[in-house]
Coordinates of C-alpha atoms in Angstrom, one line a residue:
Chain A
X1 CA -18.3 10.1 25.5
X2 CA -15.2 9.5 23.5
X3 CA -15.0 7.2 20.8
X4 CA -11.0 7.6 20.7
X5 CA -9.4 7.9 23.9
X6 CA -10.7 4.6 25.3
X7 CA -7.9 1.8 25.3
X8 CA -8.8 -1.8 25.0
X9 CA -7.0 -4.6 25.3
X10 CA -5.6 -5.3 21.7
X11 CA -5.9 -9.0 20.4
X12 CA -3.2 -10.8 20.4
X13 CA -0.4 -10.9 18.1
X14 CA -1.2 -14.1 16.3
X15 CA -5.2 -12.9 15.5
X16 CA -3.9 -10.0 14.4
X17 CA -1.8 -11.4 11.7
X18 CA -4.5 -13.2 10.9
X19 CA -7.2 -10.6 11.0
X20 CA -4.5 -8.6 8.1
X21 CA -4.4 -11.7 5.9
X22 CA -8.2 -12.5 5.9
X23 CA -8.9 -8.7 5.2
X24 CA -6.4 -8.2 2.3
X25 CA -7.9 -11.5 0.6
X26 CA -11.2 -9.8 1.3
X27 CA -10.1 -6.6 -0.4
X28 CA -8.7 -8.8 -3.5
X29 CA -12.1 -11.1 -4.0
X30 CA -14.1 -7.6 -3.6
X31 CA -12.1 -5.8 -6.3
X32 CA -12.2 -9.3 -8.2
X33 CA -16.0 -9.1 -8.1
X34 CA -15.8 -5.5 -9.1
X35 CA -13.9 -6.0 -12.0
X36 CA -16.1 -9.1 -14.1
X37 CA -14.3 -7.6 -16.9
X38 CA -10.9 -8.5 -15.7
X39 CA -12.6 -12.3 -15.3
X40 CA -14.0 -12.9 -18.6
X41 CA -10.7 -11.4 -20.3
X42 CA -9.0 -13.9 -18.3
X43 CA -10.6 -16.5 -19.6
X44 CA -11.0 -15.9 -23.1
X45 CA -7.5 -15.7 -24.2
X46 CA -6.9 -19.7 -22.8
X47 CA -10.5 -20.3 -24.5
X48 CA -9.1 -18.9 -27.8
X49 CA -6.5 -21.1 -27.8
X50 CA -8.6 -24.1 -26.9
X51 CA -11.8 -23.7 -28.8
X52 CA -9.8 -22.4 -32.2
X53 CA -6.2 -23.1 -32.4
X54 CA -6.3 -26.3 -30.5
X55 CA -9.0 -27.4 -32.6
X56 CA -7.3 -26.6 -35.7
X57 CA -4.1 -28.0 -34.9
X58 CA -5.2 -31.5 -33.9
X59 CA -5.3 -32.4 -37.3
X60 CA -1.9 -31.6 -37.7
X61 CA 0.3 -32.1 -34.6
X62 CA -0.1 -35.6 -32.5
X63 CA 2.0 -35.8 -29.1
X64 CA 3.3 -38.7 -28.7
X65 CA 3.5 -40.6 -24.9
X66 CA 5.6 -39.1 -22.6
X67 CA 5.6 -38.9 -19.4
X68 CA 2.6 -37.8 -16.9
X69 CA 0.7 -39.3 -19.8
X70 CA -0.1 -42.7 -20.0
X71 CA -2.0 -43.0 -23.6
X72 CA -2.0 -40.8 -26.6
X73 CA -3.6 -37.3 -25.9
X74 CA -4.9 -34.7 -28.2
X75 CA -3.4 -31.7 -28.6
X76 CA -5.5 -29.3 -26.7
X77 CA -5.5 -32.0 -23.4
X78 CA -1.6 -31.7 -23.8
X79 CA -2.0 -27.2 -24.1
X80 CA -4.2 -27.2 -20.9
X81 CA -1.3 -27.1 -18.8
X82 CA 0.2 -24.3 -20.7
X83 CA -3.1 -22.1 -20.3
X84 CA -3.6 -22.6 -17.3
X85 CA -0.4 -21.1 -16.1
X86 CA -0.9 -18.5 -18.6
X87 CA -3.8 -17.4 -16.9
X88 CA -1.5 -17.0 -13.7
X89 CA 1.2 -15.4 -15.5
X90 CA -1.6 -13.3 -17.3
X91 CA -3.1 -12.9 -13.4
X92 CA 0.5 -11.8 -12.1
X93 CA 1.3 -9.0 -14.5
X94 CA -1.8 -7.6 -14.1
X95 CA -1.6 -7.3 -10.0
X96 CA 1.8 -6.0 -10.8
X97 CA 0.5 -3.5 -12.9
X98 CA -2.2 -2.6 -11.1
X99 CA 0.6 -2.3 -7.9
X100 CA 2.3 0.0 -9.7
X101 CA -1.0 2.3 -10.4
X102 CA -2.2 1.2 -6.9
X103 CA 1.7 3.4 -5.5
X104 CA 0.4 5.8 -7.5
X105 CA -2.5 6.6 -6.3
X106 CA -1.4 5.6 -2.9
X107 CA -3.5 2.3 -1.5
X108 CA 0.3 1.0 -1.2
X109 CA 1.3 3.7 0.8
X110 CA -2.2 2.6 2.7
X111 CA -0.9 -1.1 3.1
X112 CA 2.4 0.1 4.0
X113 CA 2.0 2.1 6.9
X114 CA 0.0 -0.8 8.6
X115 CA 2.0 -1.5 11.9
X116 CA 3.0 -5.5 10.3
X117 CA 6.3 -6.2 9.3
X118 CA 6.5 -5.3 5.8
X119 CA 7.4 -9.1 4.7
X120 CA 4.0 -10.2 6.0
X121 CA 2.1 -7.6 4.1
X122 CA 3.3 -8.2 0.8
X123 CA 3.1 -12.1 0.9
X124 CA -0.4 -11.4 2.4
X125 CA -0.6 -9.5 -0.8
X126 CA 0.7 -12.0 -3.2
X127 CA -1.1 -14.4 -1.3
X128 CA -4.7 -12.8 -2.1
X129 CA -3.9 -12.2 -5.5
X130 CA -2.8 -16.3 -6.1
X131 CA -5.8 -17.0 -4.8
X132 CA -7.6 -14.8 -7.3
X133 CA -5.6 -16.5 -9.9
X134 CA -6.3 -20.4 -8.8
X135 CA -10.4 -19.3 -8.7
X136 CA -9.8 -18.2 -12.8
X137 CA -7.7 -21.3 -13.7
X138 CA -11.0 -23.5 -12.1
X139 CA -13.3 -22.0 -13.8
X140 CA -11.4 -22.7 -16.9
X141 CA -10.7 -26.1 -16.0
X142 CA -14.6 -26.4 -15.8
X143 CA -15.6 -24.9 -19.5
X144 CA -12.3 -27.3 -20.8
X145 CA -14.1 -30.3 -19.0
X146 CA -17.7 -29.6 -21.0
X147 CA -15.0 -29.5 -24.5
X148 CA -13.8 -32.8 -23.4
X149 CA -10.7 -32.0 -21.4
X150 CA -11.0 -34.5 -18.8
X151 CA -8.1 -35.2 -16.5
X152 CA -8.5 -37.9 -13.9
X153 CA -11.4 -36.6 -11.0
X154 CA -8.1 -36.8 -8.2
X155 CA -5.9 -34.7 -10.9
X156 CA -8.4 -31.5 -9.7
X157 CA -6.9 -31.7 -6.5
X158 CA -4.2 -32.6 -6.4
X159 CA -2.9 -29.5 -9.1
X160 CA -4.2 -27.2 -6.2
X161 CA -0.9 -27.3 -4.4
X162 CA 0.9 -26.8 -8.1
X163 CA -1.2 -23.8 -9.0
X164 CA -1.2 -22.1 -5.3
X165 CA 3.0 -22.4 -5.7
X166 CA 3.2 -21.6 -9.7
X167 CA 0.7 -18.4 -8.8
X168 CA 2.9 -17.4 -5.9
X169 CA 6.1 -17.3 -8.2
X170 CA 4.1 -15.4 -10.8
X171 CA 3.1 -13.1 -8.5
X172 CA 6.2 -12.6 -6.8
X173 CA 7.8 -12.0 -10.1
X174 CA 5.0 -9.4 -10.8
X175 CA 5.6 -7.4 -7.3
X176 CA 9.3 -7.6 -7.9
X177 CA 8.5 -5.9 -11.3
X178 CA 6.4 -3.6 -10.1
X179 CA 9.1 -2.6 -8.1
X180 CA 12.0 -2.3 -10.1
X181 CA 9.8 -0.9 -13.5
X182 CA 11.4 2.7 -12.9
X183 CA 14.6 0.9 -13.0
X184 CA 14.1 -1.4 -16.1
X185 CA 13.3 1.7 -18.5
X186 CA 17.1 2.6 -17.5
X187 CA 19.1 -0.7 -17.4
X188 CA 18.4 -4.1 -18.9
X189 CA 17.5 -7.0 -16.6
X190 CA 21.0 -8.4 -17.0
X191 CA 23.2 -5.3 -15.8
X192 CA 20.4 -4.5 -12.6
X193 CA 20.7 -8.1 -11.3
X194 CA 22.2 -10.6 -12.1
X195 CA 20.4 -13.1 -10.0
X196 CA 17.0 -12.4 -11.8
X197 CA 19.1 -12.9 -15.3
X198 CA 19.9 -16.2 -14.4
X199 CA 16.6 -16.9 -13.2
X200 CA 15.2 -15.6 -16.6
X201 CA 17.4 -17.7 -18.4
X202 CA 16.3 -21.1 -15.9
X203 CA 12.7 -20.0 -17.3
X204 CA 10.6 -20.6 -14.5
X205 CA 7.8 -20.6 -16.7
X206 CA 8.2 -23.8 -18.4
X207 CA 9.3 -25.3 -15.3
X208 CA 5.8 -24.2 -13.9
X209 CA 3.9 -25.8 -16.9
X210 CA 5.7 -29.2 -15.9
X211 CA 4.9 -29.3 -12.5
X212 CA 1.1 -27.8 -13.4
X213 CA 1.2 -31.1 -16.4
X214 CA 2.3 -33.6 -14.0
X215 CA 0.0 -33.0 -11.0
X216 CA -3.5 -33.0 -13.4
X217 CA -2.1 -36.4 -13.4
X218 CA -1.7 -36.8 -9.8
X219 CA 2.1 -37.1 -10.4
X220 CA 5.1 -35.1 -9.3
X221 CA 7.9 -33.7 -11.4
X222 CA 11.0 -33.3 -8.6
X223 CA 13.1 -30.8 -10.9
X224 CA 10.2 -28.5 -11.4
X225 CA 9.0 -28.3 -8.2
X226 CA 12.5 -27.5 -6.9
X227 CA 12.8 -24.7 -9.8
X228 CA 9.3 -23.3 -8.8
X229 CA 9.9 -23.3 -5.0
X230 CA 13.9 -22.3 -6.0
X231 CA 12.5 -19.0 -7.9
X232 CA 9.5 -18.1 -6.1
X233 CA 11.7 -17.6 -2.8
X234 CA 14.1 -16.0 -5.2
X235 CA 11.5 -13.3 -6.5
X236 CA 9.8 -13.0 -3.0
X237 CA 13.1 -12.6 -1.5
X238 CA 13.8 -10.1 -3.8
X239 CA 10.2 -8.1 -4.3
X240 CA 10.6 -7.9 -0.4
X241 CA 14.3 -6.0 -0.4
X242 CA 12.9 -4.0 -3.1
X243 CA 9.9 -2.5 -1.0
X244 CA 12.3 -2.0 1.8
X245 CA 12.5 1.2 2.9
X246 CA 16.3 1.1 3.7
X247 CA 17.6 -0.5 0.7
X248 CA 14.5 -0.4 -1.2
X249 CA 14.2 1.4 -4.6
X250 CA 11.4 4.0 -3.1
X251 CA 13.9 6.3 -1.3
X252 CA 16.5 7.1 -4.5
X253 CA 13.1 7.3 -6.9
X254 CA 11.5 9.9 -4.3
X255 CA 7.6 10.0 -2.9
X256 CA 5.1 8.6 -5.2
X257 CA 2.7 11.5 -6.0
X258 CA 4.6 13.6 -3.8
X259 CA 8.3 15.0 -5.0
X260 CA 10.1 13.7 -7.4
Chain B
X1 CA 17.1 29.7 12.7
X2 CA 16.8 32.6 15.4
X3 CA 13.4 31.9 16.1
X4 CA 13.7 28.5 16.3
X5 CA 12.6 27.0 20.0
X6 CA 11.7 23.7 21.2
X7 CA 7.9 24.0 22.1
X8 CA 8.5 22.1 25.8
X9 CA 6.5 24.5 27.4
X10 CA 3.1 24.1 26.0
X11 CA 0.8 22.7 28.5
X12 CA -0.8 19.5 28.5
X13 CA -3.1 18.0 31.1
X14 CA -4.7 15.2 28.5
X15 CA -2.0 12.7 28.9
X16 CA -0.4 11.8 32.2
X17 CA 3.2 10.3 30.5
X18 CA 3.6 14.6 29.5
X19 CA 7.0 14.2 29.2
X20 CA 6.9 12.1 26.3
X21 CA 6.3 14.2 23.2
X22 CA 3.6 13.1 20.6
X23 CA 6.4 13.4 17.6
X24 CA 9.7 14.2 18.4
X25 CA 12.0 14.5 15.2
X26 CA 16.0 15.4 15.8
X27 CA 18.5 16.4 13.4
X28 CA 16.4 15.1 10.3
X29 CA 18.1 15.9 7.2
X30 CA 17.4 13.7 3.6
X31 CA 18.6 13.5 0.3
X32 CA 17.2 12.3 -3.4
X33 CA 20.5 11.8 -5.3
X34 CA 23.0 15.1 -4.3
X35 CA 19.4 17.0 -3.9
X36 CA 19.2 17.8 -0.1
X37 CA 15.4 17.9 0.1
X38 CA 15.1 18.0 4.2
X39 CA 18.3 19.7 6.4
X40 CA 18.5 19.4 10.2
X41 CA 15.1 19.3 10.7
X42 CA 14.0 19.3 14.8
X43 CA 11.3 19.5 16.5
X44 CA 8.8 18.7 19.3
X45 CA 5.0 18.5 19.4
X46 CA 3.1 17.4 22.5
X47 CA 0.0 15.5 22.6
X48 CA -3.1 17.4 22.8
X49 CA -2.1 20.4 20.3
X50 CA -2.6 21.4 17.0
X51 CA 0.5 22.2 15.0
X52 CA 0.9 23.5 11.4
X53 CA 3.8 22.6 9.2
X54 CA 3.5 25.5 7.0
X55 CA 5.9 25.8 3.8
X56 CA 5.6 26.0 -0.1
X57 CA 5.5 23.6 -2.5
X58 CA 9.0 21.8 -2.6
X59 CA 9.4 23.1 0.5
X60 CA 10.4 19.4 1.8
X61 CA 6.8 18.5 3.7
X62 CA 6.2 15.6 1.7
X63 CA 9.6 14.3 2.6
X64 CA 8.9 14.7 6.1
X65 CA 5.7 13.0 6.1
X66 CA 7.2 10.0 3.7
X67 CA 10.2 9.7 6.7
X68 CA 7.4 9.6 9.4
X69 CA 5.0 7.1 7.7
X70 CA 8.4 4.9 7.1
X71 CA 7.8 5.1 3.5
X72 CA 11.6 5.6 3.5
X73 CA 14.0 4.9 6.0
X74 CA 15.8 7.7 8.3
X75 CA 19.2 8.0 7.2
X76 CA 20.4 11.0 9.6
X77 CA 18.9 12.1 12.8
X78 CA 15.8 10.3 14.7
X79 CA 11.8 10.3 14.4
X80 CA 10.3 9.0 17.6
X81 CA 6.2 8.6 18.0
X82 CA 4.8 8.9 21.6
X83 CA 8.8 7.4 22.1
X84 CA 9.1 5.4 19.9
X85 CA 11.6 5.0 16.9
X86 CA 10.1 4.6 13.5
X87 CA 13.6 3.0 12.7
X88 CA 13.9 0.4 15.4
X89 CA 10.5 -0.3 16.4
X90 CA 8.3 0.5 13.0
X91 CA 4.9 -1.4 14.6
X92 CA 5.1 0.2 17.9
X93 CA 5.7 3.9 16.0
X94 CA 3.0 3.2 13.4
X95 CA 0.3 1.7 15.8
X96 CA -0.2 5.1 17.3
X97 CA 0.0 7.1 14.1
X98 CA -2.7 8.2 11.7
X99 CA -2.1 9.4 8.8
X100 CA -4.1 11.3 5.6
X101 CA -2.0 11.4 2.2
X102 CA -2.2 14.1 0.2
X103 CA -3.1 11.8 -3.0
X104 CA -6.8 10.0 -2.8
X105 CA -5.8 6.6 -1.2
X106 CA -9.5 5.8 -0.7
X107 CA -10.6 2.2 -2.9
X108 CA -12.9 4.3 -5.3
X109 CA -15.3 0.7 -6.5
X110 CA -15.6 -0.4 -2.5
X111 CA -18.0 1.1 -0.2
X112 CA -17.2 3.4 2.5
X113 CA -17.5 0.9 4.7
X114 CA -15.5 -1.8 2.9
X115 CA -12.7 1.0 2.8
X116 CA -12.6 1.5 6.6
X117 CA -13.1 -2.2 7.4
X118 CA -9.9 -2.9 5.0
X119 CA -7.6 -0.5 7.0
X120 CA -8.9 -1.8 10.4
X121 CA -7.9 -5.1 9.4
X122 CA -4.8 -4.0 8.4
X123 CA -4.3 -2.8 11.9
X124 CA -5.2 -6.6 13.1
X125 CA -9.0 -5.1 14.3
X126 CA -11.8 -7.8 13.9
X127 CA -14.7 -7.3 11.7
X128 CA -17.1 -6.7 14.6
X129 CA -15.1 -4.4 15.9
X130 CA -13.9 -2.6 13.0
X131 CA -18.0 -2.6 12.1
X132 CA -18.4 -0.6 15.7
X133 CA -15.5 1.5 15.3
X134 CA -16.4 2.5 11.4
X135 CA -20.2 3.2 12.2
X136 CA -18.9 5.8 15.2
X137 CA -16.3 6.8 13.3
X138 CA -18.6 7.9 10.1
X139 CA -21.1 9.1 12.7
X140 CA -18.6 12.0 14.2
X141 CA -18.0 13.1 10.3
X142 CA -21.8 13.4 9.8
X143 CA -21.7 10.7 6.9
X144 CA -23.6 8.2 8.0
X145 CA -26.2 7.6 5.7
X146 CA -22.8 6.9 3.3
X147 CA -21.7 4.0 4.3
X148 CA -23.1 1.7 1.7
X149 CA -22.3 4.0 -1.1
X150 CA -19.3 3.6 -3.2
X151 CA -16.7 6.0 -2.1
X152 CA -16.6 6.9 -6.1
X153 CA -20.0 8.4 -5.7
X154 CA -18.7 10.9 -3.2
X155 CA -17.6 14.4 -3.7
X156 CA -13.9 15.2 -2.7
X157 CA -15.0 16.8 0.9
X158 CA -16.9 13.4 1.8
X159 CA -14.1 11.4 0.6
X160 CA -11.4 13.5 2.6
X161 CA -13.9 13.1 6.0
X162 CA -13.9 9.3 5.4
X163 CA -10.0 9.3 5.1
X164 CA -9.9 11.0 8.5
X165 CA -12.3 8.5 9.7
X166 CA -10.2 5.7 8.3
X167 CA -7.0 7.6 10.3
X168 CA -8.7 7.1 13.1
X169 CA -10.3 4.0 13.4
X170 CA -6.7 2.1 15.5
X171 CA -7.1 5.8 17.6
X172 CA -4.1 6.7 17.2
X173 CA -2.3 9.6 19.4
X174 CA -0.7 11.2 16.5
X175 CA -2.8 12.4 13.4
X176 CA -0.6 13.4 10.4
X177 CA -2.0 15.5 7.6
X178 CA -0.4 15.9 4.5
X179 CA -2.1 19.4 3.2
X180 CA -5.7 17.5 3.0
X181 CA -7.6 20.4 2.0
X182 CA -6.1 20.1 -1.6
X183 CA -9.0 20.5 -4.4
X184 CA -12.1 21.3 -1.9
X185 CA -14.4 24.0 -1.8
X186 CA -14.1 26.8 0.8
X187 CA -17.0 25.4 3.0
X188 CA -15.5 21.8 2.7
X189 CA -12.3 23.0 3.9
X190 CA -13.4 24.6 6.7
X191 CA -15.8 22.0 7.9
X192 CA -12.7 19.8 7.7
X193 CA -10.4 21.8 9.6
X194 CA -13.0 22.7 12.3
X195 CA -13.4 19.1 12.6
X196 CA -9.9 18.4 12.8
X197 CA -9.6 20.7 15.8
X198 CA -12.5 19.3 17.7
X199 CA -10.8 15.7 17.5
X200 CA -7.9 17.8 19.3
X201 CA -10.2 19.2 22.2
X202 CA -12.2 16.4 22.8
X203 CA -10.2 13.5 21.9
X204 CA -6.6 14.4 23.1
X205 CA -5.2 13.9 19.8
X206 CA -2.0 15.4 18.8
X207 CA -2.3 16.6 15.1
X208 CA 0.2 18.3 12.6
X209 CA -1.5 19.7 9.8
X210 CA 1.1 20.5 6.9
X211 CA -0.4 23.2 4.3
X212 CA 1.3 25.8 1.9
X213 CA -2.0 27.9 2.2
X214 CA -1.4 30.7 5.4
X215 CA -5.2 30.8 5.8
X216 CA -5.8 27.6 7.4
X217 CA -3.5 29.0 10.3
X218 CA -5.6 30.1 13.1
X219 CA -4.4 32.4 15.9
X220 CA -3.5 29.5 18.5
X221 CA -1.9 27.4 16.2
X222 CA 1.5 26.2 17.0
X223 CA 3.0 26.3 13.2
X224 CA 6.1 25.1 12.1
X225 CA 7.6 27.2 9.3
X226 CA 9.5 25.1 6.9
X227 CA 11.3 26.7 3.8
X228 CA 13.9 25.0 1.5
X229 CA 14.4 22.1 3.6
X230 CA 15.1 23.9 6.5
X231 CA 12.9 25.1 9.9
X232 CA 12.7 28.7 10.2
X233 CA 10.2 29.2 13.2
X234 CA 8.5 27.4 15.8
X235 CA 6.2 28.8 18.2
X236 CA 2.7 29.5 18.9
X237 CA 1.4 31.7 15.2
X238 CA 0.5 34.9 17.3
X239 CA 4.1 34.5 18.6
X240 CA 5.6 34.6 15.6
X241 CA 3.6 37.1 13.9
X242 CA 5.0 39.7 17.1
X243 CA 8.4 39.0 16.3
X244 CA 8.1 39.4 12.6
X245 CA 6.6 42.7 13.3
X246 CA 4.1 41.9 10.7
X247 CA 0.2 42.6 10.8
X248 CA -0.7 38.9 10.4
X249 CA 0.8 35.4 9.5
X250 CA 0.7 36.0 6.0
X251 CA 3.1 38.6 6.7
X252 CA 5.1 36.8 9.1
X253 CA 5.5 34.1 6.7
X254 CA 6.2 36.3 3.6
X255 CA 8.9 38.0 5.9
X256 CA 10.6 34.9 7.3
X257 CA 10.6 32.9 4.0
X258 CA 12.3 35.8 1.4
X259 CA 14.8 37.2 4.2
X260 CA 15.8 33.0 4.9
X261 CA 17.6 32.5 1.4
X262 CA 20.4 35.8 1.7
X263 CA 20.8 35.7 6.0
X264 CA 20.6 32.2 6.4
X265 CA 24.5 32.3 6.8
X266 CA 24.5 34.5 10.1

């Protein structure tokens, strides 16, 4: 008769953890595939670049050989790196944004009152939205191949790892952002912490590029991959502190749509 | 605080573990800054009941429910669910609580279905489950027929039925409603409140209802008046309405909340 008061026997822990993952990645491909919009601006700011500025400058600016490359590339081959993490970066703001519109309107406080530790949910969180971010950088990997951007066929996977860890530090940075923006309109980055000042200044950015550059070419650049895994525990770290409701920033800014 | 009374005595034959109150909140009090917006807050509800936390806007009921849903952490006194500590043991608390924010918290581009499917796996329920539990679920709100459509297409009554759904798809004990009625129509809100209080015969569940509007109090009610921070009264609403001396609970609360600010010293 009821469709409440019977009690079954809940899975166990383990599927349920897993059962939270799988559905917040299904939330963030559904609202992905809402949103075709979001995808084609995505991808036209890196196409820009490619197709007109790329174009233009490889008249003008050679690269000579460094290191992953073997021979002389052309300009744009030697940018791809660059837009692909600025897809990610572009990919990371946004879901920070959109966190901070999502508090408002309250799907946070949905997540957050889900019985997981609060740790899982976020990096369940910043896990959906990196993957979000690796499906955009392939399909611009695929319209640089037709312009003749051709890394080596093994370069395509083996940048997977480099993209899944450059999108998580992104992301993290984002969520830690979208935590502290009520903060950053009052103090600069410098005088509220310290820690992220010093990360700012080891730009993790650049250090993501390399370690993006080096595995299109199958090849591994040991001081970038420390900085990326360095700061994206740093930011997660962090972003997780931030949402907590003890020390977190929510209690002294007050409800979100409730009081102030 | 004359009024005030823990409300042990209510009956309850739904629940064998009766000694265990549904919600059981002790010496509560929480600031913003030097702003004291919640001050020795206690009370007691039991499972099975319907309970109304009446006050006025800024009256602290927000704060409460943000303490309860762990939004932010207790700093003085204790919030226990069905025994257990949000502090301590936040999972075991939130398992068996439900909860409806005041603001929309509904994914307005997913389906209806795709919303309640989101928050059961949030609560760890599989996808064939959560399928089973959301069709019931939708059934018992009379939507149905909704459950492909975009949540976006529905009008603000529908979308507050398929929040209660959502509240209840990991049945929880404890149903928390942060004044839900908000922006609806007087039919909508008193489909949703008559709903509400059927879950509470039939189901067993233990709801408190928060509202600043008197006349979603009904006669039976066990309301909690909060003012300022602060609980005034607790007992069952034709109780309190006696001891005010007033005609109704409009007057009782009228009565209680202007004499609280100048006598609140004796």
């Amino acid at each position: 008769m009821s469709t409440l008061s019977e009690t079954r026997p809940s899975p166990p822990s383990l599927a349920r953890y897993a059962i939270c993952l799988k559905g917040i990645v299904w939330r963030e491909a559904l609202r992905f595939l809402h949103q075709r919009e979001r995808f084609v601006a995505a991808l036209v700011r890196p196409l820009v670049w490619l197709f007109i500025f790329a174009a233009g400058f490889r008249q003008v600016l050679g690269v000579s050989i460094i290191p992953p490359y073997e021979v002389y590339v052309l300009y744009e081959e030697y940018i791809t790196p660059g837009l692909m993490v600025m897809i990610q970066l572009f990919n990371g703001m946004q879901s920070s944004l959109s966190m901070v519109y999502d508090r408002e309107m309250g799907n946070m406080r949905t997540l957050l009152v889900s019985p997981l530790p609060r740790w899982y949910l976020l990096s369940s969180k910043l896990l959906a939205g990196t993957a979000v971010s690796v499906l955009q950088v392939y399909a611009y990997l695929l319209i640089a191949w037709f312009w003749g951007i051709e890394p080596p066929p093994i370069g395509y996977l083996t940048v997977l790892p480099a993209l899944i860890l450059a999108g998580l530090m992104l992301g993290a940075l984002g969520m830690l952002i979208s935590s502290l923006v009520k903060q950053l309109e009052k103090w600069r980055v410098r005088e509220s912490s310290p820690l992220l000042y010093y990360v700012c200044e080891l730009n993790p950015f650049t250090h993501a590029v390399e370690l993006v550059r080096f595995a299109l070419y199958a090849q591994v650049n040991w001081v970038s991959l420390a900085v990326v895994c360095g700061c994206t525990f740093g930011f997660m770290f962090a972003a997780i502190l931030a949402y907590d409701p003890a020390r977190g920033v929510l209690a002294r800014r007050g409800a979100p749509g409730g009081e102030p | 605080m004359t009024w005030a009374r823990a409300a042990k005595g209510s009956a309850n034959m739904h629940d064998v573990k009766s000694a265990e109150a549904a919600l059981a909140i002790e010496g509560l009090s929480h600031w913003y800054g030097s702003r004291q917006a919640l001050d020795d807050v206690t009370f007691a509800l039991q499972p099975a009941t319907f309970s109304v936390l009446l006050g006025l806007n800024g009256a602290g009921k927000s704060t409460l429910f943000s303490l309860v849903t762990r939004l932010y952490a207790v700093r003085r006194g204790r919030i226990r669910i069905f025994g257990h500590d949000v502090g301590p043991s936040p999972g075991e608390a939130l398992r068996r609580l439900g909860v409806v924010f005041q603001p929309r918290t509904l994914d307005l581009d997913l389906s209806v279905m795709q919303n309640l499917r989101y928050h059961a796996a949030l609560h760890g329920i599989g996808a064939r489950e959560a399928r089973a539990r959301g069709e019931a679920m939708l059934a018992r709100v009379h939507l149905s027929e909704r459950a492909d459509d975009k949540v976006r297409n529905l009008s603000g009554g529908q979308m507050r039925r398929v929040e209660i759904a959502r509240a209840l798809l990991h049945r929880p004990r404890l149903l928390v409603l942060d004044e839900p009625t908000v922006g609806l129509d007087i039919k909508a809100r008193s489909e949703i409140l008559g709903h509400v209080h059927s879950l509470v015969i039939e189901e067993g569940v233990c709801v408190l209802w928060a509202t600043h509007l008197v006349d979603e109090v009904g006669d039976k009610d066990d309301v909690i008046v909060l003012h300022l921070g602060k609980i005034l009264a607790h007992g069952p609403a034709s109780e309190l309405v006696a001891q005010s001396g007033a005609a109704d609970i409009r007057g009782a609360f009228s009565a209680l909340t202007s004499a609280s600010a100048p006598d609140e010293a004796a």
